[in-house]
């Protein structure tokens, strides 16, 4: 996708998540902006975010919501990383190229090691996805695999 | 969105996996996602897979959860499509549990089963593996919409 296809533009005042050569940039650019009630995150939908039929792919929607729930905590707590352990989504409506999709995350409850979060995705005035997640707080970068419970040898019946 | 940089990680899919000719849009942009058709006589289940490359990695250096959820959506949605005589459906709900981290170079493979089919809804569940390690367990609900006529050929090799 190139810049000339990016029309209309993202709303004014939104920055781009600054991690090059990572999944965030592949799916993005992912936009971000701090509001009075917390951070919001956005995608300007391009054809590459969509299914063959031109409707925004659930994978792009879930990536945005996951990013939003992780980054709200990351920004608010001195850049302590968190890892998503579980995420539930309900897909309520779609989006098309040119739409501005905005993720509004919030924290439901925080414990010493866990974070319970929710996120809504809005396409203009339309609520297009609700998400909830359980996140594990990490003690250090990439050193937090204790959240994971491997199931060696597990296979489908 | 950026173009695909050359990756030192070879795709090298296991035998039987191919890129379906319907691959375009988001699945192509973050993929390619490979498909393997089932062979019941040899005990080979329907499966999808992809190779973890640099573009799939998060700032922690691990496979990004967004990619795993994209894969979960595709595996279960694709299975629903294949089991329903190729009717069009959309994801209504998806639950993803992240069990273990994926890493650069892993071949991530997804399999699943349809647990119940009603007139308008389909329920499915599955898992994503790297080797013998389950990375993700997932379940979801799909709703049929649009033209009930089967769409032929979309899971053929291009």
Short mmCIF file of C-alpha atoms in Angstrom, two decimals:
data_model
loop_
_atom_site.label_atom_id
_atom_site.label_comp_id
_atom_site.label_asym_id
_atom_site.label_seq_id
_atom_site.Cartn_x
_atom_site.Cartn_y
_atom_site.Cartn_z
CA UNK A 1 0.00 0.00 0.00
CA UNK A 2 1.31 3.43 -0.79
CA UNK A 3 0.67 6.92 0.47
CA UNK A 4 -1.37 8.00 -2.51
CA UNK A 5 -3.99 5.37 -1.64
CA UNK A 6 -4.34 6.86 1.85
CA UNK A 7 -7.24 9.18 1.37
CA UNK A 8 -8.91 10.54 3.37
CA UNK A 9 -6.18 11.01 5.94
CA UNK A 10 -6.22 10.13 9.63
CA UNK A 11 -7.74 12.78 11.91
CA UNK A 12 -5.48 15.64 12.94
CA UNK A 13 -3.28 15.29 15.99
CA UNK A 14 -2.79 11.52 15.85
CA UNK A 15 0.73 10.07 15.94
CA UNK A 16 1.97 6.81 14.44
CA UNK A 17 3.17 3.95 16.66
CA UNK A 18 6.94 4.16 16.19
CA UNK A 19 8.14 0.57 15.84
CA UNK A 20 9.54 -0.17 12.38
CA UNK A 21 9.77 -3.61 10.79
CA UNK A 22 7.41 -5.23 13.25
CA UNK A 23 3.88 -6.63 13.03
CA UNK A 24 2.49 -3.31 14.25
CA UNK A 25 3.87 -1.56 11.19
CA UNK A 26 2.82 -4.38 8.88
CA UNK A 27 -0.78 -4.07 9.98
CA UNK A 28 -0.63 -0.33 10.46
CA UNK A 29 0.29 2.31 10.51
CA UNK A 30 -1.35 2.19 13.93
CA UNK A 31 -2.22 5.68 15.12
CA UNK A 32 -2.40 6.82 18.73
CA UNK A 33 -3.54 9.88 20.66
CA UNK A 34 -4.01 10.71 24.33
CA UNK A 35 -7.44 12.02 25.35
CA UNK A 36 -8.71 13.24 28.70
CA UNK A 37 -10.06 9.76 29.50
CA UNK A 38 -7.01 7.86 28.24
CA UNK A 39 -5.25 6.75 25.08
CA UNK A 40 -7.05 5.85 21.89
CA UNK A 41 -5.64 3.95 18.94
CA UNK A 42 -6.68 4.02 15.30
CA UNK A 43 -6.38 2.52 11.83
CA UNK A 44 -7.26 4.26 8.59
CA UNK A 45 -8.67 1.28 6.69
CA UNK A 46 -6.87 0.47 3.43
CA UNK A 47 -7.66 -2.28 0.90
CA UNK A 48 -4.84 -4.35 2.42
CA UNK A 49 -6.73 -4.51 5.73
CA UNK A 50 -9.70 -6.12 4.02
CA UNK A 51 -11.04 -9.43 2.83
CA UNK A 52 -11.41 -10.19 -0.85
CA UNK A 53 -14.85 -8.62 -0.64
CA UNK A 54 -13.56 -5.28 0.66
CA UNK A 55 -14.70 -5.64 4.29
CA UNK A 56 -12.13 -5.08 7.05
CA UNK A 57 -10.53 -8.37 8.15
CA UNK A 58 -11.19 -9.56 11.71
CA UNK A 59 -7.46 -10.11 12.11
CA UNK A 60 -6.78 -6.41 11.63
CA UNK A 61 -9.58 -5.50 14.05
CA UNK A 62 -8.28 -7.90 16.72
CA UNK A 63 -4.70 -6.72 16.23
CA UNK A 64 -5.80 -3.12 16.83
CA UNK A 65 -7.78 -4.05 19.97
CA UNK A 66 -4.92 -6.16 21.35
CA UNK A 67 -2.46 -3.37 20.67
CA UNK A 68 -4.77 -0.84 22.38
CA UNK A 69 -5.26 -2.90 25.55
CA UNK A 70 -1.52 -3.59 25.87
CA UNK A 71 -0.34 -0.08 25.05
CA UNK A 72 -2.76 1.77 27.35
CA UNK A 73 -1.05 0.00 30.26
CA UNK A 74 2.38 0.33 28.71
CA UNK A 75 2.01 4.10 28.40
CA UNK A 76 0.41 4.59 31.83
CA UNK A 77 2.86 2.57 33.95
CA UNK A 78 6.36 3.49 32.94
CA UNK A 79 6.54 1.13 30.00
CA UNK A 80 6.08 -2.11 31.92
CA UNK A 81 5.34 -4.73 29.29
CA UNK A 82 2.22 -6.88 29.50
CA UNK A 83 1.40 -10.05 27.59
CA UNK A 84 -2.05 -11.05 26.38
CA UNK A 85 -3.11 -14.36 27.91
CA UNK A 86 -6.68 -14.43 26.63
CA UNK A 87 -8.84 -12.27 24.42
CA UNK A 88 -12.54 -12.48 23.56
CA UNK A 89 -14.14 -10.50 20.78
CA UNK A 90 -17.64 -9.94 19.46
CA UNK A 91 -17.76 -8.62 15.91
CA UNK A 92 -20.78 -6.38 15.54
CA UNK A 93 -20.30 -4.40 12.33
CA UNK A 94 -17.82 -3.95 9.52
CA UNK A 95 -15.62 -1.27 8.00
CA UNK A 96 -14.43 -0.46 4.50
CA UNK A 97 -11.41 1.24 2.91
CA UNK A 98 -11.36 4.92 3.82
CA UNK A 99 -13.08 4.40 7.19
CA UNK A 100 -11.37 5.61 10.36
CA UNK A 101 -11.55 2.86 13.00
CA UNK A 102 -10.84 3.89 16.56
CA UNK A 103 -10.04 1.64 19.55
CA UNK A 104 -10.99 2.89 23.01
CA UNK A 105 -9.44 0.66 25.70
CA UNK A 106 -10.16 0.70 29.42
CA UNK A 107 -8.99 -1.21 32.49
CA UNK A 108 -11.66 -3.21 34.34
CA UNK A 109 -9.47 -4.40 37.19
CA UNK A 110 -5.80 -4.58 37.99
CA UNK A 111 -4.16 -7.03 40.39
CA UNK A 112 -0.51 -7.53 41.29
CA UNK A 113 0.15 -9.79 38.33
CA UNK A 114 -2.93 -9.53 36.10
CA UNK A 115 -4.71 -6.86 34.16
CA UNK A 116 -8.35 -7.20 33.06
CA UNK A 117 -9.10 -4.92 30.15
CA UNK A 118 -11.86 -4.07 27.71
CA UNK A 119 -11.82 -2.36 24.36
CA UNK A 120 -14.40 -0.97 21.97
CA UNK A 121 -13.79 -0.43 18.28
CA UNK A 122 -15.78 2.40 16.73
CA UNK A 123 -16.31 3.16 13.06
CA UNK A 124 -17.66 6.70 13.28
CA UNK A 125 -20.87 6.42 15.34
CA UNK A 126 -21.08 2.63 14.88
CA UNK A 127 -19.79 0.24 17.53
CA UNK A 128 -18.08 -2.42 15.40
CA UNK A 129 -16.36 -4.67 17.94
CA UNK A 130 -16.23 -5.27 21.68
CA UNK A 131 -13.25 -7.06 23.19
CA UNK A 132 -12.13 -8.16 26.63
CA UNK A 133 -8.79 -9.55 27.63
CA UNK A 134 -6.74 -10.93 30.49
CA UNK A 135 -3.18 -9.68 30.39
CA UNK A 136 -0.19 -10.82 32.43
CA UNK A 137 2.16 -8.19 33.74
CA UNK A 138 5.74 -8.86 32.90
CA UNK A 139 8.71 -8.35 35.19
CA UNK A 140 10.97 -7.50 32.28
CA UNK A 141 11.13 -7.40 28.53
CA UNK A 142 10.65 -10.80 26.89
CA UNK A 143 11.31 -12.53 30.22
CA UNK A 144 7.75 -13.33 31.03
CA UNK A 145 7.06 -16.72 29.53
CA UNK A 146 5.83 -17.87 32.96
CA UNK A 147 2.42 -16.69 31.81
CA UNK A 148 2.37 -19.51 29.30
CA UNK A 149 1.32 -23.05 30.04
CA UNK A 150 2.76 -25.27 27.33
CA UNK A 151 0.89 -28.41 26.41
CA UNK A 152 3.58 -30.68 24.94
CA UNK A 153 2.24 -33.33 22.67
CA UNK A 154 -1.29 -31.97 22.77
CA UNK A 155 -3.10 -32.75 19.58
CA UNK A 156 -6.60 -32.62 18.20
CA UNK A 157 -8.53 -35.80 18.85
CA UNK B 1 1.45 -0.20 5.05
CA UNK B 2 4.79 -1.33 3.73
CA UNK B 3 5.85 -3.66 0.95
CA UNK B 4 7.27 -7.09 1.74
CA UNK B 5 10.98 -6.94 2.58
CA UNK B 6 13.08 -9.94 1.60
CA UNK B 7 13.22 -12.33 4.56
CA UNK B 8 16.14 -14.62 5.39
CA UNK B 9 13.58 -17.07 6.82
CA UNK B 10 12.68 -19.59 4.12
CA UNK B 11 8.97 -20.35 3.69
CA UNK B 12 9.66 -24.08 3.21
CA UNK B 13 6.09 -25.31 3.91
CA UNK B 14 5.66 -28.99 4.87
CA UNK B 15 4.45 -31.39 2.16
CA UNK B 16 0.86 -30.89 1.05
CA UNK B 17 0.61 -27.18 1.94
CA UNK B 18 -0.03 -24.66 -0.83
CA UNK B 19 -1.15 -21.04 -1.16
CA UNK B 20 -4.81 -20.99 -2.24
CA UNK B 21 -5.55 -18.82 -5.23
CA UNK B 22 -8.16 -16.90 -3.25
CA UNK B 23 -5.36 -15.42 -1.11
CA UNK B 24 -5.47 -11.65 -1.35
CA UNK B 25 -6.10 -8.65 0.85
CA UNK B 26 -5.17 -8.90 4.52
CA UNK B 27 -4.37 -12.65 4.43
CA UNK B 28 -1.84 -12.02 1.67
CA UNK B 29 -0.47 -8.88 3.34
CA UNK B 30 0.38 -10.66 6.62
CA UNK B 31 0.88 -14.11 5.07
CA UNK B 32 1.02 -16.02 2.93
CA UNK B 33 -1.28 -18.44 4.75
CA UNK B 34 -0.99 -21.99 3.43
CA UNK B 35 -3.74 -24.60 3.16
CA UNK B 36 -3.60 -28.39 3.27
CA UNK B 37 -6.61 -30.37 2.13
CA UNK B 38 -7.66 -33.36 4.22
CA UNK B 39 -6.97 -36.95 3.23
CA UNK B 40 -9.16 -39.08 5.51
CA UNK B 41 -7.70 -42.33 4.16
CA UNK B 42 -4.24 -41.32 5.33
CA UNK B 43 -5.51 -39.69 8.51
CA UNK B 44 -4.45 -36.21 7.36
CA UNK B 45 -6.75 -33.47 8.73
CA UNK B 46 -7.67 -30.16 7.08
CA UNK B 47 -5.07 -27.61 8.16
CA UNK B 48 -3.65 -24.16 7.54
CA UNK B 49 -0.16 -22.92 8.29
CA UNK B 50 2.36 -20.10 7.98
CA UNK B 51 6.05 -19.50 8.61
CA UNK B 52 6.90 -16.93 11.30
CA UNK B 53 8.96 -14.18 9.69
CA UNK B 54 10.30 -10.81 10.86
CA UNK B 55 7.06 -9.06 9.92
CA UNK B 56 5.13 -11.17 12.47
CA UNK B 57 7.29 -10.32 15.49
CA UNK B 58 6.26 -7.93 18.29
CA UNK B 59 8.52 -5.55 20.25
CA UNK B 60 9.16 -8.36 22.78
CA UNK B 61 10.75 -10.42 20.00
CA UNK B 62 7.90 -12.96 19.97
CA UNK B 63 5.16 -13.80 17.48
CA UNK B 64 2.51 -11.06 17.77
CA UNK B 65 -0.84 -12.06 19.27
CA UNK B 66 -2.61 -10.19 16.49
CA UNK B 67 -1.10 -12.60 13.98
CA UNK B 68 -2.14 -15.60 16.07
CA UNK B 69 -5.71 -14.26 16.25
CA UNK B 70 -5.66 -13.58 12.51
CA UNK B 71 -4.59 -17.18 12.00
CA UNK B 72 -7.22 -18.49 14.46
CA UNK B 73 -9.92 -16.54 12.60
CA UNK B 74 -8.72 -17.91 9.27
CA UNK B 75 -8.36 -21.51 10.40
CA UNK B 76 -11.81 -21.72 11.98
CA UNK B 77 -13.50 -19.50 9.39
CA UNK B 78 -11.89 -21.52 6.60
CA UNK B 79 -12.97 -24.76 8.21
CA UNK B 80 -16.55 -23.48 8.51
CA UNK B 81 -16.41 -22.49 4.85
CA UNK B 82 -15.08 -25.90 3.79
CA UNK B 83 -17.56 -27.86 5.91
CA UNK B 84 -20.58 -25.82 4.83
CA UNK B 85 -20.29 -26.42 1.09
CA UNK B 86 -18.46 -23.14 0.79
CA UNK B 87 -21.14 -20.77 2.05
CA UNK B 88 -20.08 -17.24 2.92
CA UNK B 89 -20.00 -16.52 6.64
CA UNK B 90 -18.61 -13.90 8.97
CA UNK B 91 -17.06 -14.18 12.41
CA UNK B 92 -19.46 -13.19 15.18
CA UNK B 93 -17.34 -14.13 18.17
CA UNK B 94 -13.83 -15.46 18.71
CA UNK B 95 -12.18 -16.51 21.97
CA UNK B 96 -8.41 -16.93 21.93
CA UNK B 97 -6.27 -18.36 24.72
CA UNK B 98 -2.54 -17.76 24.38
CA UNK B 99 -0.79 -20.85 25.77
CA UNK B 100 2.80 -20.49 24.61
CA UNK B 101 4.86 -17.98 22.62
CA UNK B 102 5.66 -18.43 18.93
CA UNK B 103 9.13 -17.58 17.65
CA UNK B 104 10.89 -16.50 14.50
CA UNK B 105 11.20 -19.42 12.07
CA UNK B 106 8.38 -21.52 13.60
CA UNK B 107 5.95 -23.26 11.27
CA UNK B 108 2.60 -22.48 12.88
CA UNK B 109 -0.14 -24.92 11.95
CA UNK B 110 -3.84 -24.67 12.77
CA UNK B 111 -6.45 -27.42 12.89
CA UNK B 112 -9.97 -27.53 14.22
CA UNK B 113 -13.42 -28.98 14.17
CA UNK B 114 -16.97 -27.77 13.74
CA UNK B 115 -18.75 -28.47 17.00
CA UNK B 116 -22.30 -27.56 15.95
CA UNK B 117 -24.13 -26.29 12.91
CA UNK B 118 -27.55 -24.63 12.94
CA UNK B 119 -29.49 -23.03 10.10
CA UNK B 120 -27.71 -19.70 10.45
CA UNK B 121 -24.87 -20.24 12.95
CA UNK B 122 -21.80 -22.48 13.08
CA UNK B 123 -19.68 -23.16 16.18
CA UNK B 124 -16.07 -24.22 15.79
CA UNK B 125 -12.98 -24.73 17.92
CA UNK B 126 -9.34 -25.44 17.23
CA UNK B 127 -5.71 -25.09 18.15
CA UNK B 128 -2.58 -23.60 16.65
CA UNK B 129 0.67 -25.52 17.07
CA UNK B 130 4.39 -25.00 16.57
CA UNK B 131 5.62 -28.57 16.30
CA UNK B 132 4.02 -30.43 19.23
CA UNK B 133 3.55 -27.29 21.32
CA UNK B 134 0.07 -25.77 21.38
CA UNK B 135 0.41 -21.98 21.07
CA UNK B 136 -3.28 -21.12 21.00
CA UNK B 137 -6.63 -22.68 21.73
CA UNK B 138 -9.58 -20.90 20.18
CA UNK B 139 -13.30 -21.17 19.62
CA UNK B 140 -15.82 -19.05 17.84
CA UNK B 141 -19.19 -18.51 16.22
CA UNK B 142 -19.84 -17.83 12.55
CA UNK B 143 -23.00 -16.57 10.86
CA UNK B 144 -23.96 -17.37 7.29
CA UNK B 145 -24.94 -14.49 5.07
CA UNK B 146 -25.57 -13.67 1.46
CA UNK B 147 -25.82 -16.05 -1.45
CA UNK B 148 -26.04 -19.71 -0.31
CA UNK B 149 -24.62 -20.87 -3.65
CA UNK B 150 -21.25 -22.59 -3.19
CA UNK B 151 -18.24 -20.66 -4.53
CA UNK B 152 -16.13 -23.16 -6.46
CA UNK B 153 -12.40 -23.23 -6.79
CA UNK B 154 -11.32 -20.77 -4.14
CA UNK B 155 -9.32 -23.40 -2.29
CA UNK B 156 -7.57 -24.60 -5.44
CA UNK B 157 -3.87 -24.18 -6.02
CA UNK B 158 -3.10 -21.13 -8.11
#
